[in-house]
CSV table of C-alpha atoms in Angstrom, one decimal:
chain,number,residue,atom,x,y,z
A,206,MET,CA,10.6,0.0,0.6
A,207,SER,CA,8.3,3.2,0.1
A,208,THR,CA,7.5,6.1,1.7
A,209,SER,CA,4.6,8.2,2.5
A,210,PHE,CA,3.2,11.1,4.7
A,211,ARG,CA,0.1,13.3,5.5
A,212,ARG,CA,1.6,16.8,5.2
A,213,ARG,CA,5.0,16.4,6.0
A,214,ALA,CA,7.0,19.3,5.2
A,215,ARG,CA,9.9,17.8,3.2
A,216,GLY,CA,11.9,17.9,-0.3
A,217,ALA,CA,14.5,19.5,-2.6
A,218,VAL,CA,15.5,22.8,-3.6
A,219,ALA,CA,18.3,24.8,-2.9
A,220,LEU,CA,21.9,25.1,-4.3
A,221,GLY,CA,25.1,27.4,-2.0
A,222,PHE,CA,27.2,28.5,-4.8
A,223,VAL,CA,27.4,31.1,-7.7
A,224,PRO,CA,29.6,30.7,-10.6
A,225,VAL,CA,31.3,33.5,-12.4
A,226,LEU,CA,29.9,34.5,-16.0
A,227,ALA,CA,31.4,35.7,-19.1
A,228,LEU,CA,28.4,37.1,-21.1
A,229,ALA,CA,28.6,38.7,-24.1
A,230,ALA,CA,25.8,39.1,-26.3
A,231,CYS,CA,27.7,38.7,-29.9
A,232,SER,CA,29.5,35.6,-31.4
A,233,SER,CA,33.1,35.3,-31.6
A,234,GLY,CA,33.2,32.1,-33.8
A,235,ASP,CA,32.1,31.3,-37.3
A,236,ALA,CA,28.4,30.2,-37.5
A,237,SER,CA,25.5,29.0,-40.2
A,238,ALA,CA,23.1,31.3,-38.9
A,239,GLU,CA,22.5,34.3,-41.7
A,240,THR,CA,22.0,36.9,-39.0
A,241,ASP,CA,22.5,37.8,-35.5
A,242,ASP,CA,20.8,40.2,-33.4
A,243,GLY,CA,22.4,39.5,-29.9
A,244,SER,CA,19.3,37.9,-28.6
A,245,VAL,CA,19.1,34.0,-28.0
A,246,ARG,CA,16.2,31.9,-29.0
A,247,MET,CA,15.4,28.8,-26.7
A,248,LEU,CA,13.2,26.2,-27.9
A,249,VAL,CA,11.7,24.8,-24.5
A,250,ASN,CA,9.2,22.5,-23.8
A,251,ILE,CA,6.0,24.1,-22.3
A,252,THR,CA,3.3,22.2,-19.8
A,253,ASP,CA,0.7,23.0,-17.1
A,254,ASN,CA,3.8,23.3,-14.6
A,255,LEU,CA,6.5,24.5,-17.3
A,256,THR,CA,4.5,27.6,-18.9
A,257,GLN,CA,5.9,30.0,-21.1
A,258,ALA,CA,5.3,33.1,-18.2
A,259,LYS,CA,7.8,30.5,-16.0
A,260,TRP,CA,10.2,30.1,-18.5
A,261,GLU,CA,10.5,34.2,-18.8
A,262,GLU,CA,10.6,34.4,-15.1
A,263,LEU,CA,14.1,32.2,-14.8
A,264,VAL,CA,16.1,33.9,-17.5
A,265,LEU,CA,15.1,37.4,-16.6
A,266,PRO,CA,17.7,37.6,-14.2
A,267,PHE,CA,20.3,36.3,-17.3
A,268,GLU,CA,19.0,39.0,-19.5
A,269,GLU,CA,18.9,42.0,-16.7
A,270,GLU,CA,22.5,40.7,-16.1
A,271,SER,CA,23.8,40.1,-19.6
A,272,GLY,CA,21.8,42.7,-21.6
A,273,ILE,CA,20.7,39.1,-24.0
A,274,ASP,CA,17.4,39.3,-24.8
A,275,VAL,CA,16.2,35.7,-24.2
A,276,LYS,CA,13.5,34.7,-26.6
A,277,ILE,CA,11.1,31.7,-25.1
A,278,GLU,CA,10.1,29.4,-28.1
A,279,GLY,CA,7.3,26.2,-27.3
A,280,PRO,CA,7.5,23.2,-29.9
A,281,SER,CA,6.1,23.7,-33.3
A,282,GLY,CA,4.9,20.2,-33.4
A,283,GLN,CA,3.5,18.0,-30.4
A,284,SER,CA,7.0,18.4,-28.7
A,285,VAL,CA,10.8,19.2,-28.8
A,286,SER,CA,11.6,16.0,-29.9
A,287,GLU,CA,9.1,16.6,-33.1
A,288,SER,CA,10.0,20.1,-33.4
A,289,PHE,CA,14.0,20.6,-33.0
A,290,PRO,CA,14.7,17.8,-36.3
A,291,ALA,CA,12.2,19.9,-38.1
A,292,LEU,CA,13.5,23.2,-37.6
A,293,LEU,CA,17.2,21.9,-38.3
A,294,ALA,CA,16.0,20.7,-41.4
A,295,ALA,CA,14.7,24.3,-42.4
A,296,GLY,CA,17.5,25.7,-41.4
A,297,THR,CA,15.6,27.5,-38.3
A,298,ALA,CA,17.1,25.6,-35.5
A,299,PRO,CA,16.9,27.4,-32.0
A,300,ASP,CA,20.1,28.8,-30.6
A,301,VAL,CA,19.3,26.6,-27.2
A,302,ILE,CA,17.5,23.3,-26.6
A,303,GLU,CA,15.4,22.1,-23.8
A,304,SER,CA,14.4,19.3,-22.7
A,305,ILE,CA,15.7,16.4,-24.9
A,306,VAL,CA,19.2,14.7,-25.3
A,307,PRO,CA,20.8,13.9,-28.1
A,308,GLY,CA,20.5,11.3,-30.9
A,309,PRO,CA,22.6,9.9,-33.5
A,310,ASP,CA,21.1,12.2,-36.3
A,311,THR,CA,21.0,15.4,-34.0
A,312,ALA,CA,24.2,15.0,-31.6
A,313,PRO,CA,26.5,16.3,-35.1
A,314,GLU,CA,24.4,19.6,-35.2
A,315,LEU,CA,25.3,20.2,-31.2
A,316,LEU,CA,28.3,22.8,-30.0
A,317,ASP,CA,30.8,20.6,-27.9
A,318,LEU,CA,31.2,22.1,-24.2
A,319,THR,CA,33.5,20.1,-23.1
A,320,GLU,CA,36.4,22.6,-22.9
A,321,HIS,CA,34.1,24.5,-20.5
A,322,GLU,CA,35.2,23.5,-16.3
A,323,TRP,CA,31.6,24.1,-15.5
A,324,ALA,CA,30.5,21.4,-18.3
A,325,SER,CA,32.3,18.2,-16.8
A,326,GLY,CA,30.7,19.4,-13.3
A,327,THR,CA,27.0,19.0,-14.3
A,328,PRO,CA,25.1,16.4,-13.2
A,329,MET,CA,25.5,13.0,-15.5
A,330,ALA,CA,27.5,15.2,-17.7
A,331,ASP,CA,29.9,11.6,-18.0
A,332,LEU,CA,26.6,9.2,-18.6
A,333,TYR,CA,25.2,11.5,-21.1
A,334,SER,CA,28.4,12.4,-23.0
A,335,THR,CA,28.6,11.5,-26.8
A,336,ASP,CA,32.3,9.6,-27.3
A,337,GLY,CA,33.5,11.4,-24.7
A,338,THR,CA,32.2,14.5,-25.9
A,339,ILE,CA,29.8,16.6,-23.7
A,340,ASN,CA,27.1,18.7,-25.8
A,341,VAL,CA,24.1,18.5,-23.4
A,342,VAL,CA,24.3,19.8,-19.6
A,343,GLY,CA,21.2,19.8,-17.0
A,344,VAL,CA,20.6,21.0,-13.5
A,345,GLY,CA,20.1,17.7,-12.0
A,346,MET,CA,18.5,14.0,-12.1
A,347,GLN,CA,14.7,13.0,-12.3
A,348,GLU,CA,13.9,9.7,-10.9
A,349,GLN,CA,11.5,7.7,-13.3
A,350,SER,CA,11.2,4.3,-11.3
A,351,LEU,CA,8.3,5.5,-9.1
A,352,MET,CA,4.9,4.3,-8.3
A,353,TYR,CA,2.6,7.0,-6.7
A,354,TYR,CA,-0.2,5.4,-4.6
A,355,ASN,CA,-2.8,6.3,-2.7
A,356,ALA,CA,-2.3,5.1,0.7
A,357,ASP,CA,-6.4,5.5,2.4
A,358,LEU,CA,-7.1,3.5,-0.7
A,359,PHE,CA,-4.9,0.9,-0.1
A,360,GLU,CA,-6.0,0.8,3.8
A,361,GLU,CA,-9.4,0.3,2.4
A,362,ALA,CA,-8.4,-2.2,0.7
A,363,GLY,CA,-6.5,-4.4,3.3
A,364,ILE,CA,-3.6,-3.6,1.6
A,365,THR,CA,-0.6,-3.7,4.6
A,366,GLU,CA,2.2,-3.2,2.7
A,367,PRO,CA,3.2,-1.7,-0.7
A,368,PRO,CA,4.1,-4.6,-3.0
A,369,ALA,CA,7.7,-5.5,-4.0
A,370,THR,CA,7.3,-8.1,-6.0
A,371,TRP,CA,4.9,-9.0,-9.4
A,372,ASP,CA,2.8,-11.3,-7.7
A,373,GLU,CA,2.7,-9.1,-4.9
A,374,PHE,CA,1.6,-6.3,-7.2
A,375,ASP,CA,-1.2,-8.3,-9.2
A,376,ALA,CA,-2.7,-9.0,-5.4
A,377,ALA,CA,-2.4,-5.2,-4.9
A,378,LEU,CA,-4.6,-4.4,-8.3
A,379,ALA,CA,-6.9,-7.3,-7.2
A,380,ALA,CA,-7.5,-5.6,-3.9
A,381,LEU,CA,-8.5,-2.6,-5.0
A,382,ASP,CA,-10.5,-3.9,-7.4
A,383,SER,CA,-12.3,-5.8,-5.1
A,384,ALA,CA,-12.6,-2.6,-3.0
A,385,GLY,CA,-14.3,-0.9,-6.1
A,386,VAL,CA,-11.6,1.3,-7.1
A,387,ALA,CA,-12.5,2.9,-10.4
A,388,THR,CA,-8.7,2.9,-11.6
A,389,PRO,CA,-6.2,0.3,-9.6
A,390,VAL,CA,-3.5,1.4,-11.7
A,391,ALA,CA,-3.6,4.3,-14.4
A,392,PHE,CA,-1.7,4.9,-17.7
A,393,ALA,CA,-2.1,7.7,-20.2
A,394,SER,CA,-2.2,8.5,-23.6
A,395,ASP,CA,0.0,9.7,-25.5
A,396,TRP,CA,3.9,9.8,-24.8
A,397,ALA,CA,3.2,9.1,-21.5
A,398,THR,CA,2.0,5.1,-22.1
A,399,GLY,CA,5.5,4.1,-23.3
A,400,VAL,CA,7.5,6.1,-20.9
A,401,GLN,CA,4.8,4.6,-18.0
A,402,ILE,CA,5.6,1.1,-19.2
A,403,GLN,CA,9.4,1.3,-19.1
A,404,GLN,CA,9.1,3.0,-15.8
A,405,ILE,CA,7.7,0.2,-14.4
A,406,TRP,CA,10.0,-2.2,-15.9
A,407,HIS,CA,13.6,-0.7,-15.6
A,408,PRO,CA,14.3,-2.0,-11.9
A,409,GLN,CA,13.3,-5.8,-13.0
A,410,GLN,CA,15.0,-5.8,-16.4
A,411,ASN,CA,18.4,-4.2,-15.5
A,412,LEU,CA,18.6,-6.8,-12.6
A,413,THR,CA,17.7,-9.3,-15.6
A,414,THR,CA,20.3,-7.5,-18.2
A,415,PRO,CA,22.4,-4.8,-16.4
A,416,GLY,CA,23.2,-2.5,-19.6
A,417,TRP,CA,20.1,-4.1,-21.7
A,418,GLN,CA,20.8,-1.2,-24.6
A,419,GLN,CA,24.2,-3.1,-24.7
A,420,SER,CA,22.7,-6.1,-25.1
A,421,VAL,CA,20.5,-5.4,-28.2
A,422,ALA,CA,23.0,-3.0,-29.8
A,423,ASP,CA,25.6,-6.0,-30.1
A,424,GLY,CA,23.0,-8.6,-30.8
A,425,SER,CA,22.8,-10.5,-28.2
A,426,SER,CA,19.5,-9.8,-26.9
A,427,THR,CA,16.7,-8.0,-29.1
A,428,LEU,CA,14.0,-5.7,-27.7
A,429,GLY,CA,11.2,-8.2,-28.1
A,430,ASP,CA,13.5,-10.2,-25.3
A,431,GLN,CA,13.5,-7.4,-23.2
A,432,PHE,CA,10.0,-6.3,-23.2
A,433,GLN,CA,7.7,-9.3,-23.6
A,434,PRO,CA,7.9,-9.9,-19.9
A,435,VAL,CA,6.6,-6.6,-18.5
A,436,PHE,CA,4.2,-6.6,-21.8
A,437,GLU,CA,2.8,-9.6,-20.5
A,438,HIS,CA,2.1,-8.2,-17.0
A,439,VAL,CA,0.2,-5.2,-18.9
A,440,ALA,CA,-1.8,-7.7,-20.7
A,441,ASP,CA,-3.0,-9.6,-18.1
A,442,TRP,CA,-3.9,-6.4,-16.2
A,443,VAL,CA,-5.9,-5.0,-19.5
A,444,GLU,CA,-7.7,-8.3,-19.4
A,445,ALA,CA,-8.8,-7.8,-15.7
A,446,GLY,CA,-10.0,-4.7,-16.1
A,447,TYR,CA,-7.2,-3.1,-13.8
A,448,THR,CA,-6.0,-0.7,-16.5
A,449,THR,CA,-8.9,0.0,-19.9
A,450,ALA,CA,-8.6,1.3,-23.0
A,451,ASP,CA,-9.8,4.5,-22.0
A,452,ASP,CA,-6.5,5.2,-20.2
A,453,VAL,CA,-4.9,5.1,-23.1
A,454,ALA,CA,-7.1,7.7,-24.6
A,455,THR,CA,-6.8,10.0,-21.7
A,456,ASP,CA,-3.7,13.0,-21.5
A,457,THR,CA,-1.6,13.0,-18.4
A,458,GLY,CA,-3.2,16.2,-17.0
A,459,THR,CA,-6.5,14.5,-17.1
A,460,GLN,CA,-5.1,10.9,-15.6
A,461,GLU,CA,-3.5,13.2,-12.8
A,462,ALA,CA,-6.6,15.0,-11.6
A,463,ASN,CA,-7.6,12.0,-11.4
A,464,PHE,CA,-5.3,10.5,-8.9
A,465,ILE,CA,-5.9,13.8,-7.0
A,466,ALA,CA,-9.3,13.2,-7.1
A,467,GLY,CA,-8.8,9.6,-5.3
A,468,GLU,CA,-10.0,7.5,-8.3
A,469,VAL,CA,-6.6,6.3,-9.2
A,470,GLY,CA,-4.9,3.7,-6.8
A,471,ILE,CA,-1.9,3.3,-7.9
A,472,TYR,CA,0.1,6.2,-10.8
A,473,PRO,CA,3.4,5.3,-12.2
A,474,MET,CA,5.1,8.6,-13.3
A,475,GLY,CA,8.3,10.2,-12.9
A,476,SER,CA,9.6,12.5,-10.6
A,477,TRP,CA,7.9,15.8,-12.1
A,478,PHE,CA,4.8,14.9,-10.8
A,479,SER,CA,5.6,15.3,-7.4
A,480,THR,CA,5.6,19.4,-8.5
A,481,THR,CA,2.1,18.9,-9.5
A,482,LEU,CA,1.0,17.3,-6.4
A,483,ALA,CA,2.2,20.2,-4.3
A,484,ALA,CA,0.6,22.5,-6.6
A,485,SER,CA,-2.6,20.5,-5.8
A,486,PRO,CA,-2.2,18.5,-2.8
A,487,PRO,CA,-4.2,15.9,-2.4
A,488,ASP,CA,-6.8,15.2,0.4
A,489,PHE,CA,-5.7,12.1,1.2
A,490,GLU,CA,-2.2,10.4,2.0
A,491,VAL,CA,0.1,9.7,-0.7
A,492,GLY,CA,2.8,7.3,-0.4
A,493,VAL,CA,5.7,6.4,-3.1
A,494,PHE,CA,7.3,2.9,-3.7
A,495,ALA,CA,9.6,1.2,-6.1
A,496,PRO,CA,8.2,-0.9,-9.1
A,497,PRO,CA,7.9,-4.4,-8.2
A,498,VAL,CA,11.1,-7.1,-9.2
A,499,ASP,CA,10.9,-10.7,-9.1
A,500,ASP,CA,12.4,-11.5,-5.6
A,501,ALA,CA,11.9,-9.5,-3.4
A,502,ALA,CA,15.4,-10.4,-2.0
A,503,ASP,CA,16.3,-7.4,-4.3
A,504,ALA,CA,14.1,-5.1,-4.0
A,505,PRO,CA,14.6,-2.0,-4.4
A,506,GLY,CA,15.9,-2.3,-7.7
A,507,PRO,CA,18.1,-0.1,-10.1
A,508,MET,CA,16.1,3.2,-10.3
A,509,GLY,CA,15.7,4.5,-13.2
A,510,ALA,CA,16.7,8.2,-14.3
A,511,THR,CA,16.7,11.0,-16.5
A,512,ILE,CA,19.1,14.3,-16.5
A,513,ALA,CA,17.0,17.1,-15.4
A,514,PHE,CA,16.3,20.2,-17.6
A,515,PRO,CA,18.7,19.1,-20.1
A,516,TYR,CA,20.1,21.7,-22.5
A,517,MET,CA,22.0,21.8,-25.6
A,518,VAL,CA,23.1,24.8,-28.1
A,519,TRP,CA,22.8,24.5,-31.8
A,520,LYS,CA,26.5,24.2,-33.3
A,521,GLY,CA,25.0,26.7,-36.2
A,522,THR,CA,24.1,29.9,-33.6
A,523,ALA,CA,24.9,32.8,-35.1
A,524,ASN,CA,25.2,33.8,-31.0
A,525,PRO,CA,27.6,30.8,-29.7
A,526,ASP,CA,28.8,32.7,-26.6
A,527,GLY,CA,25.5,34.3,-25.2
A,528,ALA,CA,23.8,30.8,-26.2
A,529,THR,CA,26.8,28.7,-24.1
A,530,ALA,CA,26.9,31.7,-21.2
A,531,LEU,CA,22.6,31.5,-21.1
A,532,VAL,CA,23.0,27.4,-20.4
A,533,GLU,CA,25.8,28.1,-17.9
A,534,TYR,CA,23.5,30.3,-15.6
A,535,LEU,CA,20.6,28.0,-16.3
A,536,VAL,CA,22.8,25.0,-14.9
A,537,THR,CA,25.3,26.4,-12.5
A,538,ASP,CA,24.0,29.5,-11.0
A,539,ASP,CA,22.1,28.8,-7.4
A,540,ALA,CA,19.0,31.2,-8.2
A,541,ALA,CA,18.5,29.2,-11.4
A,542,ILE,CA,18.4,26.2,-10.0
A,543,ALA,CA,16.7,26.7,-7.7
A,544,LYS,CA,13.5,28.2,-9.8
A,545,GLN,CA,14.4,25.4,-11.5
A,546,ALA,CA,13.2,23.2,-9.1
A,547,GLU,CA,10.4,24.8,-8.1
A,548,MET,CA,8.7,24.7,-11.7
A,549,ASP,CA,9.7,20.8,-11.7
A,550,SER,CA,11.4,18.7,-8.8
A,551,PHE,CA,14.7,17.0,-9.3
A,552,SER,CA,17.7,15.7,-7.3
A,553,ARG,CA,21.3,17.3,-7.3
A,554,GLU,CA,24.3,16.4,-4.9
A,555,GLY,CA,23.7,19.6,-2.2
A,556,LEU,CA,20.4,20.6,-2.3
A,557,GLU,CA,18.5,21.0,0.6
A,558,PRO,CA,15.3,20.6,2.4
A,559,SER,CA,12.4,22.7,0.6
A,560,ASP,CA,8.5,22.8,1.4
A,561,ASN,CA,7.8,20.2,-1.6
A,562,GLU,CA,7.0,17.3,1.0
A,563,TYR,CA,6.3,14.8,-2.2
A,564,ALA,CA,9.6,15.3,-3.5
A,565,GLY,CA,10.6,14.8,0.0
A,566,LEU,CA,9.1,11.1,-0.6
A,567,VAL,CA,11.0,10.7,-3.8
A,568,GLN,CA,14.4,11.6,-2.5
A,569,GLU,CA,13.4,8.8,0.2
A,570,LEU,CA,13.4,6.3,-2.3
A,571,SER,CA,16.1,7.3,-4.5
A,572,ASP,CA,18.2,7.7,-1.6
A,573,SER,CA,17.6,3.7,-1.5
A,574,ALA,CA,17.9,2.6,-4.5
A,575,PRO,CA,21.1,0.5,-5.0
A,576,SER,CA,22.2,2.2,-8.5
A,577,TYR,CA,20.6,4.3,-11.1
A,578,VAL,CA,20.2,3.0,-15.4
A,579,VAL,CA,19.9,4.9,-17.7
A,580,PRO,CA,15.9,4.7,-19.4
A,581,GLY,CA,15.3,3.7,-23.0
A,582,ASN,CA,17.0,5.1,-26.1
A,583,GLN,CA,17.4,8.4,-23.8
A,584,THR,CA,21.3,9.2,-24.7
A,585,VAL,CA,24.1,8.6,-27.3
A,586,GLY,CA,27.3,6.8,-26.0
A,587,ASP,CA,27.3,3.6,-23.7
A,588,TYR,CA,24.0,3.0,-23.2
A,589,ALA,CA,22.4,4.3,-27.1
A,590,LEU,CA,20.2,2.2,-29.1
A,591,PRO,CA,22.1,2.5,-32.7
A,592,VAL,CA,18.5,3.9,-34.2
A,593,ALA,CA,16.2,6.8,-33.8
A,594,GLY,CA,12.8,6.8,-32.5
A,595,PHE,CA,12.8,4.2,-29.8
A,596,ASN,CA,10.3,5.9,-27.5
A,597,PRO,CA,7.7,6.9,-29.9
A,598,LYS,CA,7.9,4.3,-31.9
A,599,PHE,CA,7.9,1.7,-28.3
A,600,THR,CA,4.2,3.9,-27.3
A,601,GLU,CA,2.4,3.6,-30.2
A,602,LEU,CA,3.0,-0.1,-30.6
A,603,ALA,CA,2.5,-1.0,-26.8
A,604,GLN,CA,-1.1,0.8,-27.0
A,605,GLY,CA,-2.3,-1.9,-29.1
A,606,LEU,CA,-2.1,-4.0,-25.9
A,607,TRP,CA,-5.1,-2.3,-24.7
A,608,GLN,CA,-6.6,-3.1,-28.4
A,609,GLY,CA,-6.6,-6.6,-27.9
A,610,ARG,CA,-3.3,-7.5,-29.6
A,611,SER,CA,-0.8,-10.0,-27.7
A,612,PRO,CA,2.6,-9.1,-26.4
A,613,ALA,CA,4.5,-11.6,-28.2
A,614,ASP,CA,2.7,-10.2,-31.1
A,615,VAL,CA,3.9,-6.2,-29.5
A,616,ALA,CA,7.5,-7.8,-28.7
A,617,ALA,CA,8.1,-9.4,-32.3
A,618,ASP,CA,7.1,-5.7,-34.0
A,619,LEU,CA,9.1,-4.2,-31.6
A,620,THR,CA,12.1,-6.1,-32.8
A,621,ALA,CA,11.5,-6.4,-36.5
A,622,TRP,CA,11.1,-2.5,-36.6
A,623,TYR,CA,14.9,-2.5,-34.4
A,624,GLU,CA,16.2,-4.3,-37.4
A,625,THR,CA,14.6,-2.4,-39.9
A,626,GLU,CA,15.7,0.9,-38.5
A,627,LYS,CA,19.5,-0.6,-37.3
A,628,ARG,CA,19.8,-1.3,-41.3
A,629,GLY,CA,19.0,2.1,-42.5
């Protein structure tokens, strides 16, 4: 199933409730932080659409109402996931952490939000809880299993319907290649490579092995078993020239610009890409379809989805009341939710249409999904691998496919890494 448009006005943004915030600038409990000047430090993801200025605009109403100074900080390393553990180890962790979810090592360092009634009402709170404890909350859900495509290039290549099966997908790539499309399917460098491969694989993987993380954790399956089939697909595409080594050396911003410029046939990426498209609408018709599955009768498969704008509070904060009040504002205030939806599109029950038509395409596809699944090692609890660092290691190994490594070797290395990490 797919959706497409040529400048139709569709999407999702606003909600209609306003919580009562109990705002406090001072700590009411013990904390391990040395000082408390009444401010709240928040570590956030900084990107082209999640700019420092937009974060500051987001928290400004909270600052004006509460009197609390919110200090927005970008990651000191390449990402929040890299920076937060380092800041923890140094004893300089921020009060609020955005964009990542608890891991086995970080979960014990987070404030328990379970006692707050508003926390249990946030999207995916139960799925992302740690042994029944809510220590991360978010504003909505971001779909991951999405294939954006250039409908004009599809038409020129003689592709009348978006592919539903792997055979149809391979045929579509071949047609795009024969039609002279520069990049039939685009991958990107750094974190994106591994995420894109997982996004493509979510539906079939969860049809073959529902709750696959549990199967790996209990030893009835291995990571290599789980991912070798998709590695074989990718290796075939590399061999055919549908994607090249230049792809995994190209950052996401450039690759997204290539799609918008009409040089890419298919671009696997999460729902946040709809925000980029809305900011720079292409001159061609854009469509979105679900990743392929083995049997057309199973299409579309389960939709991979993650919590949108996840927020956590460091247990060692000197200002737990202020930090918690900020998080409550961000995930329950209707204006704050609407602002975040403008920054990075997501879905949430009760959302009403907005002017982001690309987000509307995603919503239509999401509505048709038979179920939602947690991708990768995105959370602890029922869908956790008993190791940390899965996503970066997955990306590191998967990029070897573009360097000529065999799918079997990459899969074997993934299993070996897991077994080593599990033994500790």
